[in-house]
Amino acid sequence: MWCFELREEYRKDCPAYLAGYLTYAGSVVGRTERTVEAYYVDIRTFLRYLVSVKHDDVNSEEIPFAKIPIKDVPFSYVKEFTLMDAYEYMNFLINERQNSNKTRARKTSSLRRFYDFLASYRSPDIYRLESNPLEKLELPRPERTLPKYLELDQSKELLQDVKSKNYLRDYCILTIFLNCGLRLSELAGLDIDDYSESARTLRVFGKGQKERIVYLNDACISALNSYLEVRPESVMDPNAIFLSLHRSDHRRLSTRRIQRIVEDQLNNAGLGNLGISPHKLRHTAATLMYEYGNVDPIVLKDVLGHVSVATTEIYTHLSNKDRKAAVESSPLADMKASGNNTNASDDNDDNGKSPADS
C-alpha cells in the first residue's frame, strides 16, 4: 500500500483551491489515484466551462474548449456559481459535450463533492464558502445497464494465451483478477506483507482504504508463488508485489501499466474487441463465482468489498443458467396439451356476439 501524493502535472495545472481538494480526497478520504484523476478531469471541465461563459473572447475558433487553461481561474468564478447556473451547466454537458446520463451523473457527483469540501471546515479559510449552492442539485438518473464480462471459455482462453516477456507476472495478474475480483487499484497496491501463503489469503485495501481479507484458491497460490520466485529486488518499492521490469529500479507497477498489460493479453487471446478492461475482469470474476460456484450474494458482497448487497445483486441478473433453471423449476413445467377437445364451446355465441357483449 502506498502513500498518496498528488501528481506534479496536477499541481502545475490546477489552481490552489482545486489542488487542495484533490490532495484532501487522496490523502484524507483515501480515494484511489484513479478516482482522484476522475475528480480532476471532471472539475477541469467545469472550470473551463466557467471561463467560456465569463469571457466572450474564448470560443471554439480562437481557443478550443479542450485547450482552455485552468491554472488562473479566479476563485470568485466558483464562489459566484449558483444552483440555476448548475442547470445551465447540465444543459451544456448535454448539448455541447453530448454527455450521456451516466457521464453527467458522474460529473454532477464530482462537482457536488467539490462544493461540499469548499463549504466545510476542511477547506482553507481563504477558499471557504458559507454554504453549498449545489446541495439540492439532483443527479441525472443513469441508464441501468448490465456490465460486460467474459464467459468461462473466454476466461480460459485469456489465461491459456498469455504471451509476454514477463509471463509469470502477467499470468499472475490475470489469475488474481479473474479469481478474486480485485479492483485495479487494489491489485496495484498489493504488498508482499499482504500475502499469507499459510493462511491462503491476501489483505486488500479497497475504497476509502477499507481493509478486507480475500481468500485464495490453488490457482492464485500457484501463480503468486511462481511469480515471487522470479520477482526482482526493488530499491524504490521493496515491498510491492507487482513490479515494472522495464526500469532498472523496478518500481511498483502503476494502474496505467496494469491496464496496458490486460489490454495486450486480451489482444493476444483475440478478445481485444469486446470492450473488456480490468474492471470488467472484476465483473467476470463475480459472475463466474455466482454462476458456477453458487455463491450467495451476501458472501459475494464481502468478497468484492461492496458496501451494500444492492450493488452485488446486479450479478444475479447476469446468469442465464439461473434464469433458465427458474423457469424449468415451475411445477407446471411438465404439463402438455392432451389433444383437441371437441366438446369445448366456441368463444362466440350463435349470433356472433361474445359472452361479454351479451
CSV table of C-alpha atoms in Angstrom, one decimal:
chain,number,residue,atom,x,y,z
A,1,MET,CA,0.0,0.0,0.0
A,2,TRP,CA,1.4,3.4,-1.0
A,3,CYS,CA,1.0,6.9,0.4
A,4,PHE,CA,-0.9,9.3,-1.7
A,5,GLU,CA,1.0,12.0,-3.4
A,6,LEU,CA,-0.7,14.5,-5.8
A,7,ARG,CA,0.8,14.3,-9.3
A,8,GLU,CA,3.1,17.1,-10.3
A,9,GLU,CA,1.1,17.6,-13.5
A,10,TYR,CA,-1.9,18.4,-11.4
A,11,ARG,CA,0.0,20.8,-9.2
A,12,LYS,CA,1.2,22.7,-12.3
A,13,ASP,CA,-2.2,22.7,-14.0
A,14,CYS,CA,-4.6,23.3,-11.1
A,15,PRO,CA,-5.5,26.5,-9.2
A,16,ALA,CA,-4.6,26.2,-5.5
A,17,TYR,CA,-8.2,25.5,-4.4
A,18,LEU,CA,-8.5,22.6,-6.7
A,19,ALA,CA,-5.1,21.2,-5.9
A,20,GLY,CA,-6.0,21.4,-2.2
A,21,TYR,CA,-9.3,19.5,-2.8
A,22,LEU,CA,-7.5,16.7,-4.8
A,23,THR,CA,-4.9,16.3,-2.1
A,24,TYR,CA,-7.6,16.1,0.6
A,25,ALA,CA,-9.5,13.5,-1.5
A,26,GLY,CA,-6.5,11.3,-1.9
A,27,SER,CA,-4.7,11.7,1.5
A,28,VAL,CA,-7.5,12.2,4.0
A,29,VAL,CA,-10.6,10.5,2.4
A,30,GLY,CA,-8.4,7.8,0.9
A,31,ARG,CA,-9.6,8.0,-2.7
A,32,THR,CA,-7.6,6.0,-5.2
A,33,GLU,CA,-5.3,7.5,-7.7
A,34,ARG,CA,-7.8,6.7,-10.4
A,35,THR,CA,-10.7,8.3,-8.5
A,36,VAL,CA,-8.6,11.5,-7.9
A,37,GLU,CA,-7.8,11.6,-11.6
A,38,ALA,CA,-11.6,11.4,-12.4
A,39,TYR,CA,-12.2,14.3,-10.0
A,40,TYR,CA,-9.5,16.3,-11.7
A,41,VAL,CA,-10.9,15.6,-15.2
A,42,ASP,CA,-14.5,16.4,-14.2
A,43,ILE,CA,-13.7,19.6,-12.3
A,44,ARG,CA,-11.3,20.7,-15.0
A,45,THR,CA,-14.2,20.5,-17.5
A,46,PHE,CA,-16.3,22.6,-15.0
A,47,LEU,CA,-13.6,25.3,-14.7
A,48,ARG,CA,-13.2,25.5,-18.5
A,49,TYR,CA,-16.9,26.0,-18.7
A,50,LEU,CA,-16.8,28.9,-16.3
A,51,VAL,CA,-14.1,30.5,-18.3
A,52,SER,CA,-16.0,30.1,-21.5
A,53,VAL,CA,-19.1,31.8,-20.1
A,54,LYS,CA,-17.2,34.6,-18.4
A,55,HIS,CA,-15.0,35.5,-21.4
A,56,ASP,CA,-16.6,36.4,-24.7
A,57,ASP,CA,-13.2,36.1,-26.5
A,58,VAL,CA,-13.0,32.4,-25.6
A,59,ASN,CA,-14.7,30.3,-28.3
A,60,SER,CA,-14.1,27.2,-30.4
A,61,GLU,CA,-12.3,29.2,-33.1
A,62,GLU,CA,-9.8,31.1,-31.0
A,63,ILE,CA,-9.2,28.7,-28.1
A,64,PRO,CA,-10.6,25.2,-28.4
A,65,PHE,CA,-12.5,24.2,-25.2
A,66,ALA,CA,-10.1,21.4,-24.5
A,67,LYS,CA,-7.2,23.8,-24.5
A,68,ILE,CA,-8.6,26.4,-22.1
A,69,PRO,CA,-6.1,26.7,-19.2
A,70,ILE,CA,-7.5,26.5,-15.7
A,71,LYS,CA,-4.4,27.4,-13.6
A,72,ASP,CA,-5.6,31.1,-13.2
A,73,VAL,CA,-9.3,30.6,-13.0
A,74,PRO,CA,-10.3,33.0,-10.1
A,75,PHE,CA,-11.9,31.5,-7.1
A,76,SER,CA,-14.6,34.2,-7.5
A,77,TYR,CA,-16.0,32.3,-10.5
A,78,VAL,CA,-16.5,29.2,-8.3
A,79,LYS,CA,-17.9,31.3,-5.4
A,80,GLU,CA,-20.5,33.1,-7.6
A,81,PHE,CA,-21.8,29.9,-9.1
A,82,THR,CA,-25.5,29.2,-8.3
A,83,LEU,CA,-28.0,26.4,-8.5
A,84,MET,CA,-29.5,28.0,-11.6
A,85,ASP,CA,-26.0,28.2,-13.1
A,86,ALA,CA,-25.7,24.5,-12.4
A,87,TYR,CA,-28.8,23.8,-14.5
A,88,GLU,CA,-27.2,25.7,-17.4
A,89,TYR,CA,-24.1,23.7,-17.0
A,90,MET,CA,-26.1,20.5,-17.2
A,91,ASN,CA,-27.6,21.7,-20.5
A,92,PHE,CA,-24.1,22.5,-21.7
A,93,LEU,CA,-23.0,18.9,-20.9
A,94,ILE,CA,-26.0,17.6,-22.9
A,95,ASN,CA,-26.0,19.9,-25.9
A,96,GLU,CA,-22.3,20.8,-26.3
A,97,ARG,CA,-20.5,17.9,-24.9
A,98,GLN,CA,-23.0,15.2,-25.8
A,99,ASN,CA,-22.6,13.5,-22.4
A,100,SER,CA,-24.7,10.5,-21.6
A,101,ASN,CA,-26.8,10.4,-18.4
A,102,LYS,CA,-24.2,8.2,-16.8
A,103,THR,CA,-21.4,10.7,-17.6
A,104,ARG,CA,-23.4,13.6,-16.4
A,105,ALA,CA,-24.3,11.8,-13.2
A,106,ARG,CA,-20.6,11.2,-12.5
A,107,LYS,CA,-19.7,14.8,-13.3
A,108,THR,CA,-22.5,16.1,-11.1
A,109,SER,CA,-21.4,13.9,-8.3
A,110,SER,CA,-17.8,15.2,-8.6
A,111,LEU,CA,-19.0,18.8,-8.6
A,112,ARG,CA,-21.1,18.3,-5.5
A,113,ARG,CA,-18.3,16.7,-3.6
A,114,PHE,CA,-16.0,19.6,-4.6
A,115,TYR,CA,-18.5,22.1,-3.3
A,116,ASP,CA,-19.1,20.0,-0.2
A,117,PHE,CA,-15.4,20.4,0.5
A,118,LEU,CA,-15.4,24.1,-0.1
A,119,ALA,CA,-18.4,24.7,2.2
A,120,SER,CA,-16.9,22.7,5.1
A,121,TYR,CA,-14.3,23.4,7.8
A,122,ARG,CA,-11.9,21.1,5.8
A,123,SER,CA,-11.3,23.9,3.2
A,124,PRO,CA,-8.8,26.7,4.0
A,125,ASP,CA,-10.4,29.9,5.2
A,126,ILE,CA,-9.4,31.8,2.0
A,127,TYR,CA,-11.4,29.3,-0.1
A,128,ARG,CA,-14.3,28.5,2.2
A,129,LEU,CA,-17.9,29.0,1.1
A,130,GLU,CA,-20.6,29.9,3.6
A,131,SER,CA,-22.9,27.3,2.1
A,132,ASN,CA,-23.0,24.7,-0.7
A,133,PRO,CA,-25.1,26.2,-3.6
A,134,LEU,CA,-25.3,22.7,-5.1
A,135,GLU,CA,-26.7,20.9,-2.1
A,136,LYS,CA,-30.1,20.4,-3.7
A,137,LEU,CA,-28.7,19.6,-7.2
A,138,GLU,CA,-30.1,16.3,-8.3
A,139,LEU,CA,-28.0,13.7,-10.1
A,140,PRO,CA,-29.2,12.6,-13.5
A,141,ARG,CA,-30.6,9.1,-13.3
A,142,PRO,CA,-28.2,6.9,-15.3
A,143,GLU,CA,-29.5,4.2,-17.6
A,144,ARG,CA,-29.5,0.8,-16.0
A,145,THR,CA,-27.1,-1.5,-18.0
A,146,LEU,CA,-25.6,-4.8,-17.3
A,147,PRO,CA,-21.8,-4.9,-17.0
A,148,LYS,CA,-19.7,-6.6,-19.7
A,149,TYR,CA,-17.8,-9.7,-18.7
A,150,LEU,CA,-16.0,-12.7,-20.2
A,151,GLU,CA,-17.7,-16.1,-20.5
A,152,LEU,CA,-16.0,-19.1,-18.8
A,153,ASP,CA,-14.4,-20.4,-22.1
A,154,GLN,CA,-13.2,-16.9,-22.9
A,155,SER,CA,-11.6,-16.5,-19.5
A,156,LYS,CA,-9.8,-19.8,-20.0
A,157,GLU,CA,-8.6,-18.7,-23.4
A,158,LEU,CA,-7.2,-15.5,-21.9
A,159,LEU,CA,-5.2,-17.4,-19.3
A,160,GLN,CA,-4.0,-20.0,-21.8
A,161,ASP,CA,-2.8,-17.4,-24.4
A,162,VAL,CA,-0.7,-15.2,-22.2
A,163,LYS,CA,2.4,-14.1,-24.3
A,164,SER,CA,4.8,-11.8,-22.5
A,165,LYS,CA,8.5,-11.4,-21.7
A,166,ASN,CA,7.2,-11.2,-18.1
A,167,TYR,CA,5.0,-14.2,-18.4
A,168,LEU,CA,4.8,-15.3,-14.8
A,169,ARG,CA,4.0,-11.7,-13.6
A,170,ASP,CA,1.3,-11.1,-16.2
A,171,TYR,CA,-0.2,-14.5,-15.8
A,172,CYS,CA,-0.4,-13.9,-12.0
A,173,ILE,CA,-2.1,-10.5,-12.5
A,174,LEU,CA,-4.8,-12.0,-14.8
A,175,THR,CA,-5.3,-15.0,-12.4
A,176,ILE,CA,-5.9,-12.8,-9.4
A,177,PHE,CA,-8.3,-10.5,-11.4
A,178,LEU,CA,-10.3,-13.5,-12.7
A,179,ASN,CA,-10.4,-15.5,-9.4
A,180,CYS,CA,-10.6,-12.8,-6.8
A,181,GLY,CA,-12.4,-9.9,-8.4
A,182,LEU,CA,-10.0,-7.2,-7.2
A,183,ARG,CA,-10.3,-3.6,-8.2
A,184,LEU,CA,-7.4,-2.3,-10.4
A,185,SER,CA,-6.2,0.0,-7.6
A,186,GLU,CA,-6.4,-2.9,-5.1
A,187,LEU,CA,-4.2,-5.1,-7.2
A,188,ALA,CA,-1.7,-2.4,-7.9
A,189,GLY,CA,-1.4,-1.6,-4.2
A,190,LEU,CA,-0.6,-5.2,-3.1
A,191,ASP,CA,2.4,-5.6,-0.9
A,192,ILE,CA,4.4,-8.8,-0.1
A,193,ASP,CA,3.3,-8.4,3.5
A,194,ASP,CA,-0.3,-8.6,2.4
A,195,TYR,CA,0.1,-12.2,1.2
A,196,SER,CA,0.0,-15.2,3.6
A,197,GLU,CA,0.6,-18.5,1.9
A,198,SER,CA,-0.1,-20.4,5.1
A,199,ALA,CA,-3.5,-18.7,5.6
A,200,ARG,CA,-4.1,-18.6,1.8
A,201,THR,CA,-5.2,-15.0,2.0
A,202,LEU,CA,-4.5,-11.6,0.6
A,203,ARG,CA,-5.0,-8.4,2.7
A,204,VAL,CA,-6.6,-5.9,0.4
A,205,PHE,CA,-7.2,-2.2,0.9
A,206,GLY,CA,-10.4,-1.1,-1.0
A,207,LYS,CA,-12.2,2.2,-1.4
A,208,GLY,CA,-11.6,4.6,1.4
A,209,GLN,CA,-8.7,2.3,2.5
A,210,LYS,CA,-11.1,-0.2,3.9
A,211,GLU,CA,-9.3,-3.4,4.7
A,212,ARG,CA,-10.7,-6.8,3.9
A,213,ILE,CA,-9.3,-10.3,3.6
A,214,VAL,CA,-9.6,-12.2,0.3
A,215,TYR,CA,-9.1,-16.0,0.3
A,216,LEU,CA,-7.1,-17.6,-2.4
A,217,ASN,CA,-7.7,-20.8,-4.4
A,218,ASP,CA,-5.0,-23.1,-5.7
A,219,ALA,CA,-4.7,-21.3,-9.0
A,220,CYS,CA,-3.9,-18.0,-7.2
A,221,ILE,CA,-1.4,-19.6,-4.7
A,222,SER,CA,0.4,-21.3,-7.6
A,223,ALA,CA,0.6,-18.2,-9.7
A,224,LEU,CA,1.7,-16.0,-6.9
A,225,ASN,CA,4.4,-18.4,-5.7
A,226,SER,CA,5.7,-18.9,-9.2
A,227,TYR,CA,6.0,-15.2,-9.8
A,228,LEU,CA,7.5,-14.3,-6.4
A,229,GLU,CA,10.3,-16.8,-7.1
A,230,VAL,CA,11.5,-14.6,-10.1
A,231,ARG,CA,10.3,-11.2,-8.8
A,232,PRO,CA,13.4,-8.9,-8.8
A,233,GLU,CA,14.6,-6.8,-5.8
A,234,SER,CA,13.3,-3.2,-5.8
A,235,VAL,CA,15.0,-0.2,-4.2
A,236,MET,CA,12.2,2.2,-4.8
A,237,ASP,CA,9.3,-0.2,-3.8
A,238,PRO,CA,10.9,-3.1,-1.9
A,239,ASN,CA,7.6,-4.4,-0.6
A,240,ALA,CA,5.4,-4.1,-3.7
A,241,ILE,CA,4.3,-7.4,-5.2
A,242,PHE,CA,3.9,-6.3,-8.8
A,243,LEU,CA,7.0,-4.5,-10.2
A,244,SER,CA,7.9,-3.0,-13.5
A,245,LEU,CA,10.7,-4.9,-15.2
A,246,HIS,CA,11.3,-2.3,-17.9
A,247,ARG,CA,13.1,0.1,-15.5
A,248,SER,CA,16.3,-0.6,-13.7
A,249,ASP,CA,14.9,0.5,-10.3
A,250,HIS,CA,11.9,-1.9,-10.6
A,251,ARG,CA,9.2,0.4,-9.4
A,252,ARG,CA,5.7,-0.7,-8.4
A,253,LEU,CA,3.5,-1.2,-11.5
A,254,SER,CA,1.2,1.8,-12.0
A,255,THR,CA,-2.5,1.3,-12.6
A,256,ARG,CA,-2.0,2.6,-16.2
A,257,ARG,CA,0.7,0.0,-16.8
A,258,ILE,CA,-1.5,-2.8,-15.5
A,259,GLN,CA,-4.3,-1.6,-17.7
A,260,ARG,CA,-1.9,-1.9,-20.7
A,261,ILE,CA,-0.9,-5.4,-19.7
A,262,VAL,CA,-4.5,-6.5,-19.6
A,263,GLU,CA,-5.2,-4.9,-23.0
A,264,ASP,CA,-2.2,-6.6,-24.5
A,265,GLN,CA,-3.1,-10.0,-23.3
A,266,LEU,CA,-6.8,-9.6,-24.4
A,267,ASN,CA,-5.5,-8.8,-27.9
A,268,ASN,CA,-3.2,-11.9,-27.8
A,269,ALA,CA,-6.2,-14.0,-27.0
A,270,GLY,CA,-8.3,-12.5,-29.7
A,271,LEU,CA,-10.6,-10.8,-27.2
A,272,GLY,CA,-9.5,-7.2,-27.7
A,273,ASN,CA,-12.7,-6.1,-29.4
A,274,LEU,CA,-15.1,-6.9,-26.6
A,275,GLY,CA,-14.6,-3.7,-24.5
A,276,ILE,CA,-13.0,-5.6,-21.6
A,277,SER,CA,-11.0,-3.7,-19.0
A,278,PRO,CA,-9.5,-4.7,-15.6
A,279,HIS,CA,-12.8,-3.6,-14.1
A,280,LYS,CA,-14.7,-5.9,-16.5
A,281,LEU,CA,-12.4,-8.7,-15.3
A,282,ARG,CA,-13.8,-8.0,-11.8
A,283,HIS,CA,-17.3,-8.4,-13.2
A,284,THR,CA,-16.2,-11.6,-14.8
A,285,ALA,CA,-14.9,-13.0,-11.5
A,286,ALA,CA,-18.1,-12.1,-9.7
A,287,THR,CA,-20.3,-13.6,-12.4
A,288,LEU,CA,-18.3,-16.8,-12.5
A,289,MET,CA,-18.4,-17.2,-8.8
A,290,TYR,CA,-22.2,-16.6,-8.7
A,291,GLU,CA,-23.0,-18.8,-11.7
A,292,TYR,CA,-20.7,-21.7,-11.3
A,293,GLY,CA,-19.9,-21.6,-7.6
A,294,ASN,CA,-23.5,-20.9,-6.4
A,295,VAL,CA,-22.1,-18.2,-4.1
A,296,ASP,CA,-24.7,-16.3,-2.0
A,297,PRO,CA,-24.9,-12.6,-2.9
A,298,ILE,CA,-24.2,-11.7,0.7
A,299,VAL,CA,-20.9,-13.7,0.6
A,300,LEU,CA,-20.1,-12.2,-2.8
A,301,LYS,CA,-20.6,-8.7,-1.4
A,302,ASP,CA,-17.9,-9.4,1.2
A,303,VAL,CA,-15.5,-10.9,-1.4
A,304,LEU,CA,-15.8,-7.9,-3.7
A,305,GLY,CA,-15.8,-5.3,-0.9
A,306,HIS,CA,-19.1,-3.8,-1.7
A,307,VAL,CA,-20.8,-1.6,0.9
A,308,SER,CA,-24.3,-2.7,0.0
A,309,VAL,CA,-25.6,-6.0,-1.2
A,310,ALA,CA,-27.7,-4.0,-3.7
A,311,THR,CA,-24.5,-3.3,-5.6
A,312,THR,CA,-23.7,-7.0,-5.7
A,313,GLU,CA,-27.2,-8.1,-6.8
A,314,ILE,CA,-26.6,-7.0,-10.3
A,315,TYR,CA,-24.6,-10.2,-10.8
A,316,THR,CA,-27.8,-12.2,-10.0
A,317,HIS,CA,-29.3,-10.8,-13.2
A,318,LEU,CA,-26.4,-11.9,-15.4
A,319,SER,CA,-26.7,-15.6,-15.1
A,320,ASN,CA,-28.7,-17.2,-18.0
A,321,LYS,CA,-28.3,-20.5,-16.3
A,322,ASP,CA,-30.2,-19.4,-13.2
A,323,ARG,CA,-33.0,-17.8,-15.3
A,324,LYS,CA,-33.4,-21.0,-17.3
A,325,ALA,CA,-33.4,-23.1,-14.1
A,326,ALA,CA,-36.0,-20.9,-12.5
A,327,VAL,CA,-38.4,-21.3,-15.4
A,328,GLU,CA,-37.8,-25.1,-15.6
A,329,SER,CA,-38.4,-25.5,-11.9
A,330,SER,CA,-42.1,-24.5,-12.2
A,331,PRO,CA,-44.4,-27.2,-11.0
A,332,LEU,CA,-46.3,-26.8,-14.3
A,333,ALA,CA,-43.3,-27.4,-16.4
A,334,ASP,CA,-44.3,-30.9,-17.4
A,335,MET,CA,-47.8,-30.1,-18.4
A,336,LYS,CA,-48.7,-30.9,-22.1
A,337,ALA,CA,-51.8,-30.5,-24.2
A,338,SER,CA,-53.9,-33.7,-24.3
A,339,GLY,CA,-55.2,-33.1,-27.9
A,340,ASN,CA,-58.2,-31.3,-29.4
A,341,ASN,CA,-61.2,-31.1,-27.0
A,342,THR,CA,-64.2,-31.4,-29.4
A,343,ASN,CA,-66.6,-30.6,-26.5
A,344,ALA,CA,-65.1,-27.2,-25.9
A,345,SER,CA,-67.6,-24.3,-26.5
A,346,ASP,CA,-66.8,-21.6,-29.1
A,347,ASP,CA,-65.8,-18.3,-27.7
A,348,ASN,CA,-68.7,-16.7,-29.6
A,349,ASP,CA,-72.4,-17.5,-29.2
A,350,ASP,CA,-74.8,-18.3,-32.1
A,351,ASN,CA,-75.4,-14.7,-33.1
A,352,GLY,CA,-71.7,-13.8,-33.4
A,353,LYS,CA,-71.5,-11.9,-30.1
A,354,SER,CA,-69.0,-12.8,-27.5
A,355,PRO,CA,-70.4,-13.5,-24.0
A,356,ALA,CA,-69.0,-10.2,-22.8
A,357,ASP,CA,-71.2,-8.4,-25.4
A,358,SER,CA,-74.4,-10.2,-24.4
